[in-house]
Amino acid sequence: MTPRVRLWLVCLGGGGLAALLVAACLRLPAFGGLWHPYGDRAVRTSLARHTANTVASVNFDQRAFDTMGEMTILFGAVLGCVVLLRQARDEHRDPPEPCEVVPPVRRYALIVLPVALVTGLYVIAHGQLSPGGGFQGGVVAATSLHLMYLGADYAALERIRPVEAYEVTDALSASAYLLLGLAGVLTGTAFLANTLLPYGTFNTLSSGGTVPLLNAAIGVEVACAVVVLLARFLDQAVEIEEAKGEMSAP
Amino acid sequence: MSSVLHVLPYLVAAWGFLAGCYGLATSRNLIHAVGCLAGCQSATYILLLAVGYRDGGTAPVFSDIRPGSRPVVDPVVQALTLTDIVVGATVTALLLALTVQIAKRHGTVDPDELRELRG
Amino acid sequence: MADAVIVVALLAVAVAATAAVVNRDPARQALVLAVLGTALAVLFTVLQAPDVGLSQLAVGSALTPLLIMLSVRKVRRRSAHGKDGTQ
Amino acid sequence: MNGWIPAATVVLAGGLGTTLWGVSTGGLGRRVIAQNLSTALVCPGLLLLAQGYGRTSYVDLALLLALLGPVGTLVFARLLADDLAEENPAGWGPTWAAVTVGVVVVLVLCAVTGPGRAMVKLLIVGALLIGGNLLASRALSGGFPGVGRG
Amino acid sequence: MNPRRTLLAVGGVLAWWAALVVLWLMLISTVYTLEWVVGAGAAGVGALVARAGRQAVKRR
């Protein structure tokens, strides 16, 4: 198939799809409508279970089984990356040369690193109260560690980030989520049912039953997964050299 | 104005999706194609959130307002979208890892050249 | 007037998505994707979804650019080595 | 209806419009500067929106953007250092303009909020935003002189 | 490691810890005991990472 024929096919298919999509858009309920039956029920249930952030309640209580599926996709994707980006037999590790960074950038990185980490932990811990949660805070915490790469060099990042520990913690926090679900079964209700703990006082850190615990498990899992993921990419981009390149490398 | 606004978010979602598809089909670089796919994904987020929006509503988060004092938007679609954004990023990473692997094994990331290589 | 800000955010997202497709160089596309992420975060905020906006900011502002730029670097270095090897 | 949301609309329309134009046209140096300015201009917009909707919890969005936006620019400055080396994009004029917008918005919001922890939070966001932006501009104009392959 | 350097290191970590606890208190909306406990823990992690980062940059 020549590129020209393919472009025609794309235009034809895209045009048809566009017509269908526009027709569908015109028949959708108008944007901003007042009828949200599922939303109203979710808000009622969330308030009944003393969870201030309804979105966290949906994620970690009402649809916690769904979130387990998302977590499995995350875990699988990271596993796939680790396998795809491993060091092959015809490659070798070549420690990168230390890199020069102007002092202001280094100072900024050293100051913002702990601030960003604590902010990430704040976002995780307050997931069931204010906007935020394990997914967002985990990414922030993991990103903050990589300021070491930006403010110094890869060797400095590797010193504060033992990848094996993060791989183990990733698996442990994923199993913690499952164990919390199984605890529901053992106490006589259902998998991931929010009946294990008292619901607590509304709008405090301990409110919402198992929601804060599941939220924390997801937070740790996401943070470790992102660290492992970026470690593999950084290894490939910075350290791992191909055997063929040896002759040209100085 | 307001009748346009009733469909505009859906149309923007459709436009983003179609533009991403066009980029995917005509891309000459697999990394660029992965970026276009990320654009397609964001179209789905817009569609979901547009379905859940309520005029004059506010976020269904009651840490700083009293429950019931203001109308709130639909939390279910928000929960779907927020997990998908993070999981979508790791899936993007998986695709980029595949691209890196293809670049290693075949020495090119141009889909057309890859097809020629296979014969 | 509250609708005007929604329209602005929607148009910004539409333009950014188009620009992300039109810029064919991956490094330049990564820059546009970073701005697209910010525009999406604004859109999610005006659609009253701060949780989703936080998620988009966390992922779109630093993580996705880092992943794409690292892949670009690896692929560029690989092709540079490949040329040296064959010469 | 309050005046904060129209103000946010103006800031966001101006900020997103100019940065989108800058990031999708022209040379690489100009694009990176535009990406840096998108953080500097959108963050005050988010603060104004939080005030307009009367939700203090929305300030977290601006906090995260002020923290992570400059980190994103540093990623580009680091990994495109070789390409940016001959251009040395500085763009101090637009940067200072964006900083002025940020300072004005943060100070006005502080005056409205009144003394308290909420005001300190706003000041933290402002400090992170302005410090981060000035530093990202500094990094773009030759912050990584010796990045060969590190 | 001589006592003077140990003292300096502990002092540095404590200073970071105090600063991060203050940051935590500014971020949250209402203050109560559990919030103090969680904040102190998170600030402790942050202070240790700050120290590790400084060491990692110095040792090159």
XYZ file of C-alpha atoms in Angstrom:
666
model
C 0.000 0.000 0.000
C 1.558 3.289 -1.037
C 1.440 6.268 1.339
C -0.907 8.005 -1.095
C -3.491 5.223 -1.023
C -3.186 5.069 2.731
C -3.799 8.796 3.087
C -6.948 8.455 0.968
C -8.127 5.561 3.115
C -7.481 7.570 6.286
C -9.373 10.563 4.911
C -12.293 8.366 3.866
C -12.483 6.505 7.164
C -11.819 9.639 9.192
C -14.508 11.562 7.293
C -17.047 8.812 7.940
C -16.082 8.629 11.606
C -16.251 12.418 11.884
C -19.782 12.450 10.443
C -20.867 9.742 12.878
C -19.218 11.489 15.840
C -20.840 14.840 15.033
C -24.218 13.152 14.651
C -23.674 11.466 18.026
C -22.565 14.732 19.663
C -25.754 16.467 18.552
C -27.884 13.753 20.173
C -25.961 13.594 23.467
C -27.589 15.120 26.556
C -26.740 18.850 26.492
C -23.483 19.822 28.218
C -24.124 21.031 31.757
C -27.399 19.158 32.221
C -28.865 18.716 35.678
C -29.656 14.988 35.510
C -26.839 12.874 37.014
C -28.437 9.868 38.715
C -25.201 7.963 39.327
C -23.397 11.044 40.584
C -26.130 11.867 43.093
C -26.121 8.309 44.429
C -22.323 8.285 44.678
C -22.353 11.551 46.641
C -25.006 10.212 49.050
C -23.086 6.965 49.655
C -19.827 8.826 50.135
C -21.352 11.152 52.736
C -22.948 8.194 54.503
C -19.477 6.671 54.821
C -17.896 9.924 56.084
C -15.594 10.419 53.085
C -15.249 14.111 52.260
C -13.758 13.625 48.795
C -16.439 11.813 46.824
C -14.014 10.990 44.031
C -11.761 9.109 46.471
C -14.828 7.319 47.810
C -15.740 6.180 44.297
C -12.178 5.067 43.606
C -11.350 3.272 46.829
C -14.728 2.266 48.214
C -17.635 2.105 45.788
C -15.553 0.985 42.805
C -12.489 -0.318 44.627
C -12.511 -3.486 42.529
C -12.154 -1.345 39.396
C -9.165 0.420 40.911
C -7.616 -2.980 41.519
C -7.906 -3.579 37.787
C -6.230 -0.227 37.082
C -3.486 -1.119 39.530
C -2.962 -4.418 37.724
C -2.627 -2.608 34.381
C -0.093 -0.257 35.964
C 1.846 -3.169 37.428
C 1.754 -5.052 34.126
C 2.864 -2.029 32.113
C 5.822 -1.445 34.418
C 6.728 -5.135 34.269
C 6.596 -4.966 30.476
C 8.897 -1.936 30.434
C 11.364 -3.640 32.771
C 11.475 -6.682 30.494
C 11.712 -4.669 27.269
C 14.393 -2.291 28.512
C 16.623 -4.798 30.306
C 20.289 -4.936 29.454
C 20.678 -7.291 26.490
C 23.611 -9.649 26.000
C 25.210 -7.492 23.308
C 25.121 -4.355 25.467
C 27.359 -3.151 28.233
C 27.120 -0.535 30.936
C 29.259 2.519 30.493
C 29.160 4.815 33.536
C 28.382 8.328 32.271
C 30.859 11.120 32.760
C 29.997 13.480 35.622
C 28.095 16.426 34.260
C 28.588 20.101 34.981
C 25.585 21.989 36.292
C 25.655 25.662 37.197
C 25.392 26.150 41.011
C 21.963 27.901 41.053
C 20.331 24.931 39.329
C 21.955 22.513 41.774
C 20.856 24.570 44.791
C 17.316 24.772 43.419
C 17.191 21.007 42.949
C 18.460 20.331 46.471
C 15.890 22.682 48.027
C 12.881 21.708 45.925
C 13.527 17.956 46.194
C 12.349 17.618 49.844
C 9.620 20.235 49.351
C 8.184 18.342 46.373
C 8.471 15.038 48.214
C 6.561 16.360 51.244
C 3.964 17.911 48.928
C 3.538 14.529 47.244
C 3.052 12.860 50.625
C 0.557 15.610 51.558
C -1.428 14.951 48.389
C -1.463 11.196 49.139
C -2.375 11.591 52.823
C -5.248 14.002 52.125
C -6.657 11.974 49.253
C -9.945 11.264 51.003
C -10.394 14.884 52.154
C -9.227 17.414 49.556
C -8.505 16.935 45.837
C -5.668 14.488 45.389
C -4.959 10.918 46.303
C -2.601 8.059 45.771
C -2.413 8.287 42.005
C -1.522 11.987 41.884
C 0.674 12.150 44.970
C 2.587 9.040 43.979
C 3.589 10.595 40.666
C 4.638 13.840 42.387
C 6.771 12.023 44.969
C 8.433 9.899 42.292
C 9.089 12.917 40.055
C 10.685 14.797 42.952
C 13.450 12.191 43.305
C 14.461 12.769 39.690
C 15.406 16.336 40.517
C 18.703 14.727 41.512
C 19.265 13.789 37.869
C 18.333 17.287 36.696
C 20.291 19.135 39.379
C 23.381 16.950 39.497
C 23.897 13.837 37.406
C 22.781 10.256 37.027
C 25.316 8.884 39.519
C 23.907 11.153 42.254
C 20.379 9.949 41.492
C 21.487 6.322 41.660
C 22.985 6.899 45.117
C 19.675 7.966 46.657
C 17.566 5.498 44.670
C 18.282 1.772 45.090
C 16.059 0.372 42.326
C 15.758 -3.119 43.827
C 14.187 -1.704 47.009
C 11.614 0.162 44.908
C 10.817 -2.981 42.900
C 10.187 -4.916 46.135
C 8.093 -2.101 47.651
C 6.068 -1.885 44.436
C 5.113 -5.552 44.729
C 4.519 -5.287 48.485
C 2.134 -2.351 48.213
C 0.246 -4.038 45.370
C -0.195 -7.089 47.627
C -1.191 -4.835 50.526
C -4.149 -3.656 48.423
C -5.162 -7.276 47.781
C -4.728 -8.219 51.453
C -6.945 -5.329 52.550
C -9.554 -6.645 50.119
C -9.195 -10.184 51.450
C -9.510 -8.897 55.011
C -13.033 -7.845 54.040
C -13.800 -11.438 52.995
C -12.327 -12.842 56.207
C -14.449 -10.588 58.396
C -17.520 -12.027 56.747
C -18.563 -9.429 54.147
C -17.228 -9.108 50.609
C -13.946 -8.538 48.783
C -12.860 -4.876 49.233
C -16.056 -4.041 51.133
C -15.603 -1.008 53.361
C -16.779 -2.621 56.597
C -13.449 -3.364 58.227
C -12.902 -0.128 60.161
C -15.155 2.464 61.800
C -16.003 5.384 59.511
C -14.575 7.961 61.955
C -15.237 11.702 62.193
C -16.138 13.430 58.913
C -13.294 15.450 57.335
C -10.392 14.068 59.378
C -7.451 11.945 58.251
C -8.882 8.818 59.866
C -12.346 9.096 58.300
C -13.732 6.832 55.597
C -12.933 3.337 56.934
C -10.502 1.519 54.634
C -10.351 4.383 52.099
C -7.181 6.004 53.574
C -5.392 2.655 53.754
C -6.204 1.653 50.160
C -5.290 5.189 49.094
C -1.908 4.950 50.813
C -1.240 1.524 49.264
C -1.962 2.939 45.796
C 0.209 5.973 46.534
C 3.230 3.864 47.429
C 2.582 1.557 44.486
C 2.373 4.386 41.950
C 5.447 6.145 43.350
C 7.557 2.984 43.226
C 6.216 2.017 39.791
C 7.129 5.408 38.321
C 10.595 5.310 39.905
C 11.256 1.832 38.470
C 9.898 2.874 35.082
C 12.061 5.991 34.868
C 15.076 4.037 36.152
C 14.829 1.687 33.153
C 14.489 4.571 30.698
C 17.385 6.469 32.284
C 19.539 3.324 32.210
C 18.882 2.968 28.496
C 19.301 6.637 27.643
C 22.329 7.374 29.782
C 24.246 4.255 30.754
C 23.690 1.297 28.480
C 25.828 1.269 25.348
C 25.702 -1.142 22.481
C 28.713 -3.281 21.709
C 28.816 -1.894 18.160
C 29.242 1.597 19.510
C 32.446 0.705 21.348
C 34.670 1.404 18.370
C 33.320 4.892 17.855
C 33.145 5.746 21.555
C 36.286 7.482 22.811
C -23.681 31.243 22.645
C -25.312 28.851 25.004
C -26.616 26.489 22.308
C -23.085 26.316 20.890
C -21.734 25.595 24.342
C -24.131 22.668 24.682
C -22.213 20.688 22.057
C -18.813 22.433 21.954
C -17.079 20.158 24.514
C -18.208 17.039 22.659
C -17.049 18.517 19.358
C -13.647 19.393 20.840
C -13.336 15.808 22.089
C -14.224 14.470 18.624
C -11.765 16.889 16.980
C -8.944 15.875 19.299
C -9.609 12.200 18.674
C -9.720 12.586 14.889
C -6.621 14.801 14.816
C -4.746 12.201 16.867
C -5.893 9.423 14.518
C -4.720 11.412 11.499
C -1.346 11.952 13.154
C -1.066 8.243 13.979
C -1.806 7.205 10.407
C 0.553 9.654 8.723
C 3.369 9.602 11.281
C 6.918 9.001 10.053
C 8.344 8.467 13.525
C 7.071 5.996 16.109
C 7.805 8.386 19.011
C 5.653 11.012 17.294
C 2.950 8.367 16.861
C 2.994 7.623 20.592
C 2.560 11.357 21.266
C -0.430 11.432 18.895
C -1.934 8.490 20.762
C -1.586 10.480 23.986
C -3.592 13.248 22.242
C -6.301 10.707 21.353
C -6.414 9.595 24.993
C -6.922 13.142 26.229
C -9.980 13.406 23.941
C -11.609 10.615 25.937
C -10.976 12.496 29.177
C -12.707 15.595 27.793
C -15.713 13.534 26.665
C -16.102 11.834 30.056
C -15.824 15.043 32.069
C -18.147 16.914 29.706
C -20.800 14.241 30.279
C -20.488 14.686 34.035
C -20.571 18.499 34.153
C -23.508 20.336 35.734
C -24.196 24.029 35.192
C -23.317 26.025 38.298
C -21.957 22.924 40.001
C -18.761 22.673 41.991
C -16.347 19.843 42.741
C -17.804 16.973 44.831
C -15.168 17.561 47.502
C -16.485 18.543 50.907
C -13.311 19.438 52.765
C -13.932 23.184 52.467
C -17.697 23.466 51.837
C -20.683 22.149 53.787
C -22.294 19.073 52.141
C -25.504 20.039 50.384
C -24.762 23.771 50.334
C -23.924 23.850 46.618
C -24.830 21.597 43.665
C -21.975 19.290 42.691
C -20.861 17.689 39.425
C -20.754 13.946 38.780
C -17.902 12.256 40.727
C -18.135 8.883 38.960
C -16.719 10.088 35.631
C -14.012 12.020 37.473
C -12.903 8.868 39.261
C -12.761 6.989 35.945
C -10.711 9.748 34.325
C -8.202 10.341 37.076
C -7.085 6.727 37.327
C -6.931 6.514 33.550
C -4.564 9.480 33.278
C -1.904 7.867 35.468
C -2.396 4.388 34.022
C -2.397 5.891 30.506
C 1.002 7.441 31.206
C 2.479 4.056 32.094
C 0.947 2.552 28.971
C 2.583 5.376 26.985
C 5.833 4.382 28.684
C 5.304 0.772 27.591
C 4.822 1.893 23.980
C 7.941 4.060 24.181
C 9.856 1.049 25.532
C 8.683 -0.940 22.498
C 9.855 1.906 20.255
C 13.289 1.911 21.886
C 13.476 -1.854 21.377
C 12.496 -1.492 17.694
C 15.142 1.199 17.240
C 17.726 -1.164 18.704
C 16.780 -4.186 16.637
C 16.024 -2.540 13.284
C 17.938 0.726 13.445
C 14.974 2.888 12.464
C 11.749 4.231 13.970
C 10.077 5.095 10.651
C 7.070 2.781 10.147
C 7.504 2.840 6.363
C 11.146 1.798 6.525
C 10.232 -0.913 9.016
C 7.711 -2.342 6.561
C 10.343 -2.424 3.825
C 12.770 -4.193 6.163
C 10.308 -6.998 6.692
C 10.061 -7.430 2.948
C -19.426 34.779 32.104
C -18.483 31.530 33.829
C -19.023 29.882 30.446
C -16.412 32.103 28.783
C -13.591 30.507 30.723
C -14.820 27.040 29.674
C -14.829 28.131 26.030
C -11.296 29.550 26.355
C -9.997 26.332 27.908
C -11.732 24.168 25.283
C -10.321 26.204 22.403
C -6.816 26.118 23.931
C -7.019 22.322 24.210
C -8.253 21.987 20.610
C -5.435 24.187 19.274
C -2.813 22.417 21.388
C -3.994 18.962 20.260
C -3.786 20.075 16.620
C -0.310 21.547 17.162
C 0.839 18.303 18.808
C -0.100 16.397 15.662
C 1.325 18.922 13.198
C 4.765 19.204 14.837
C 6.517 16.148 13.434
C 9.824 16.349 15.285
C 9.440 14.327 18.529
C 11.366 16.843 20.679
C 9.197 19.732 19.483
C 6.098 17.583 19.857
C 7.099 16.859 23.473
C 7.178 20.615 24.135
C 3.693 21.008 22.654
C 2.474 18.006 24.664
C 3.714 19.668 27.862
C 1.639 22.774 27.062
C -1.297 20.541 26.057
C -1.055 18.941 29.494
C -1.227 22.347 31.180
C -4.194 23.397 29.014
C -5.972 20.149 29.888
C -5.363 20.801 33.584
C -7.002 24.232 33.209
C -9.944 22.664 31.358
C -10.402 20.060 34.089
C -10.333 22.800 36.719
C -13.045 24.823 35.001
C -15.088 21.631 34.567
C -14.891 21.386 38.388
C -12.697 18.295 38.421
C -9.667 19.314 40.529
C -8.753 15.688 41.234
C -8.424 15.026 37.519
C -6.569 18.312 37.045
C -4.030 17.313 39.696
C -3.581 13.961 38.000
C -3.003 15.654 34.641
C -0.547 18.161 36.117
C 1.435 15.448 37.896
C 1.705 13.356 34.754
C 1.764 15.953 31.993
C 4.143 18.576 33.331
C 7.231 16.485 34.077
C 6.707 12.721 33.694
C 5.556 12.457 30.064
C 8.149 14.975 28.769
C 10.883 13.102 30.623
C 9.817 9.745 29.154
C 9.568 11.094 25.597
C 12.842 13.023 25.769
C 14.704 10.014 27.174
C 13.377 7.872 24.312
C 14.382 10.546 21.789
C 17.861 10.643 23.273
C 18.241 6.875 23.177
C 17.018 6.623 19.583
C 19.229 9.519 18.447
C 22.300 8.088 20.116
C 21.552 4.686 18.645
C 21.277 6.010 15.113
C 24.435 8.100 15.589
C 26.331 4.988 16.669
C 24.805 2.949 13.858
C 26.128 5.411 11.274
C 29.578 5.395 12.852
C 29.617 1.625 12.902
C 28.834 1.219 9.217
C 31.220 3.869 7.990
C -21.038 36.621 39.832
C -17.693 37.921 40.986
C -14.863 39.600 39.136
C -12.280 36.884 39.755
C -13.437 34.556 37.009
C -13.342 37.230 34.259
C -9.860 38.159 35.483
C -8.840 34.496 35.346
C -10.348 34.236 31.863
C -8.246 37.152 30.647
C -5.045 35.797 32.221
C -5.641 32.280 30.907
C -6.659 33.405 27.415
C -3.611 35.645 27.148
C -1.262 33.113 28.696
C -2.408 30.008 26.846
C -2.806 31.919 23.576
C 0.684 33.400 23.507
C 2.420 30.270 24.782
C 0.600 28.027 22.302
C 1.625 30.326 19.482
C 5.198 30.417 20.776
C 5.498 26.697 21.381
C 4.203 25.583 17.986
C 6.170 27.932 15.715
C 9.724 29.152 15.345
C 13.050 27.791 16.533
C 13.691 25.353 19.341
C 14.922 28.018 21.766
C 11.770 30.070 21.405
C 9.617 26.991 21.923
C 11.332 26.047 25.186
C 10.912 29.601 26.498
C 7.223 29.465 25.601
C 6.883 26.168 27.480
C 8.478 27.784 30.530
C 6.135 30.771 30.299
C 3.064 28.518 30.087
C 3.703 27.547 33.723
C 4.308 31.140 34.771
C 1.066 32.400 33.233
C -1.305 29.490 33.899
C -0.433 29.238 37.606
C -1.778 32.750 38.456
C -4.846 31.865 36.374
C -5.439 28.781 38.516
C -5.064 30.854 41.709
C -7.636 33.348 40.414
C -10.006 30.484 39.533
C -9.679 29.055 43.054
C -10.636 32.455 44.458
C -13.458 32.870 41.932
C -15.044 29.505 42.691
C -14.616 30.162 46.425
C -12.797 26.870 46.935
C -9.564 26.986 48.925
C -8.829 23.349 48.055
C -8.295 24.313 44.388
C -5.067 26.085 45.459
C -3.400 22.652 45.493
C -3.520 22.676 41.689
C -1.518 25.896 41.517
C 0.885 24.525 44.133
C 1.570 21.419 42.070
C 1.977 23.420 38.868
C 4.390 25.827 40.573
C 6.436 22.854 41.810
C 6.437 20.646 38.725
C 6.264 23.165 35.861
C 9.880 24.345 36.300
C 10.936 20.707 36.704
C 9.466 20.018 33.263
C 11.396 22.947 31.794
C 14.579 21.660 33.449
C 13.969 18.303 31.735
C 13.980 20.043 28.358
C 16.947 22.241 29.286
C 18.917 19.168 30.321
C 18.053 16.789 27.497
C 18.136 19.420 24.739
C 21.304 21.075 26.095
C 23.298 20.229 22.964
C 20.683 21.720 20.627
C 20.193 24.794 22.800
C 23.929 25.407 23.252
C 24.345 27.538 20.109
C 21.078 29.408 20.628
C 21.413 30.192 24.357
C 17.777 31.269 24.557
C 17.306 33.709 27.386
C 13.983 35.447 26.780
C 14.385 37.587 29.865
C 11.856 40.182 28.657
C 8.861 37.810 28.493
C 10.070 36.026 31.631
C 10.057 39.224 33.694
C 6.646 40.158 32.260
C 5.256 36.782 33.362
C 6.893 37.153 36.770
C 5.210 40.547 37.161
C 1.812 39.005 36.429
C 2.520 36.290 39.008
C 3.633 38.770 41.675
C 0.621 41.048 41.147
C -1.874 38.165 41.281
C -0.326 36.608 44.387
C -0.150 39.940 46.224
C -3.749 40.861 45.370
C -4.983 37.450 46.508
C -2.940 37.738 49.720
C -4.522 41.124 50.435
C -7.994 39.640 49.904
C -7.288 36.510 51.964
C -5.988 38.370 54.971
C -3.346 37.118 57.389
C -3.409 33.441 58.256
C -2.162 30.099 57.085
C -4.041 30.367 53.804
C -2.033 33.496 53.021
C 1.250 31.746 53.831
C 0.225 28.944 51.467
C -0.365 31.505 48.714
C 3.029 33.047 49.417
C 4.663 29.595 49.235
C 3.020 29.004 45.856
C 4.182 32.418 44.672
C 7.756 31.887 45.867
C 7.976 28.449 44.247
C 6.491 29.780 41.012
C 8.702 32.839 40.673
C 11.869 31.166 41.926
C 11.259 28.179 39.679
C 10.622 30.299 36.626
C 13.628 32.538 37.021
C 15.770 29.494 37.622
C 14.361 27.637 34.606
C 15.163 30.687 32.459
C 18.676 30.701 33.899
C 19.042 26.993 33.103
C 17.869 27.553 29.527
C 20.537 30.193 28.934
C 23.387 27.772 29.541
C 22.586 25.998 32.791
C 24.149 22.722 31.696
C 27.485 23.681 30.141
C 29.109 20.268 30.370
C 26.357 17.864 29.377
C 28.105 15.647 26.885
C 26.359 12.416 27.557
C 25.520 12.496 31.268
C 33.113 10.107 61.649
C 34.110 12.578 64.364
C 31.530 13.881 66.891
C 31.572 17.393 65.446
C 30.507 16.197 61.988
C 27.883 13.909 63.484
C 26.475 16.837 65.414
C 26.392 18.967 62.279
C 24.660 16.211 60.323
C 22.019 15.693 63.022
C 21.519 19.449 63.240
C 21.037 19.683 59.475
C 18.449 16.915 59.450
C 16.608 18.464 62.393
C 16.544 21.871 60.701
C 15.109 20.367 57.525
C 12.601 18.391 59.585
C 11.395 21.513 61.410
C 11.121 23.474 58.158
C 9.137 20.680 56.483
C 6.781 20.321 59.465
C 6.069 24.047 59.177
C 5.457 23.589 55.424
C 3.019 20.748 56.177
C 1.137 22.908 58.712
C 0.793 25.635 56.091
C -0.583 23.227 53.481
C -3.342 21.676 55.622
C -6.619 23.355 56.560
C -7.348 22.226 60.138
C -4.791 21.152 62.747
C -5.312 18.182 65.108
C -3.200 15.440 66.690
C -3.271 12.864 63.890
C -2.347 15.599 61.423
C 0.705 16.440 63.548
C 1.746 12.765 63.643
C 1.384 12.209 59.892
C 3.024 15.554 59.124
C 5.973 14.814 61.401
C 6.443 11.428 59.742
C 6.300 12.841 56.217
C 8.671 15.670 57.177
C 11.057 13.080 58.627
C 11.150 11.211 55.314
C 11.678 14.505 53.502
C 14.518 15.555 55.848
C 16.322 12.238 55.416
C 16.009 12.439 51.627
C 17.269 16.037 51.710
C 20.337 14.905 53.646
C 20.885 11.929 51.310
C 20.639 14.259 48.314
C 23.248 16.635 49.713
C 25.605 13.755 50.443
C 25.102 12.281 46.972
C 25.995 15.583 45.305
C 29.017 16.192 47.524
C 30.503 12.729 47.028
C 31.561 13.044 43.392
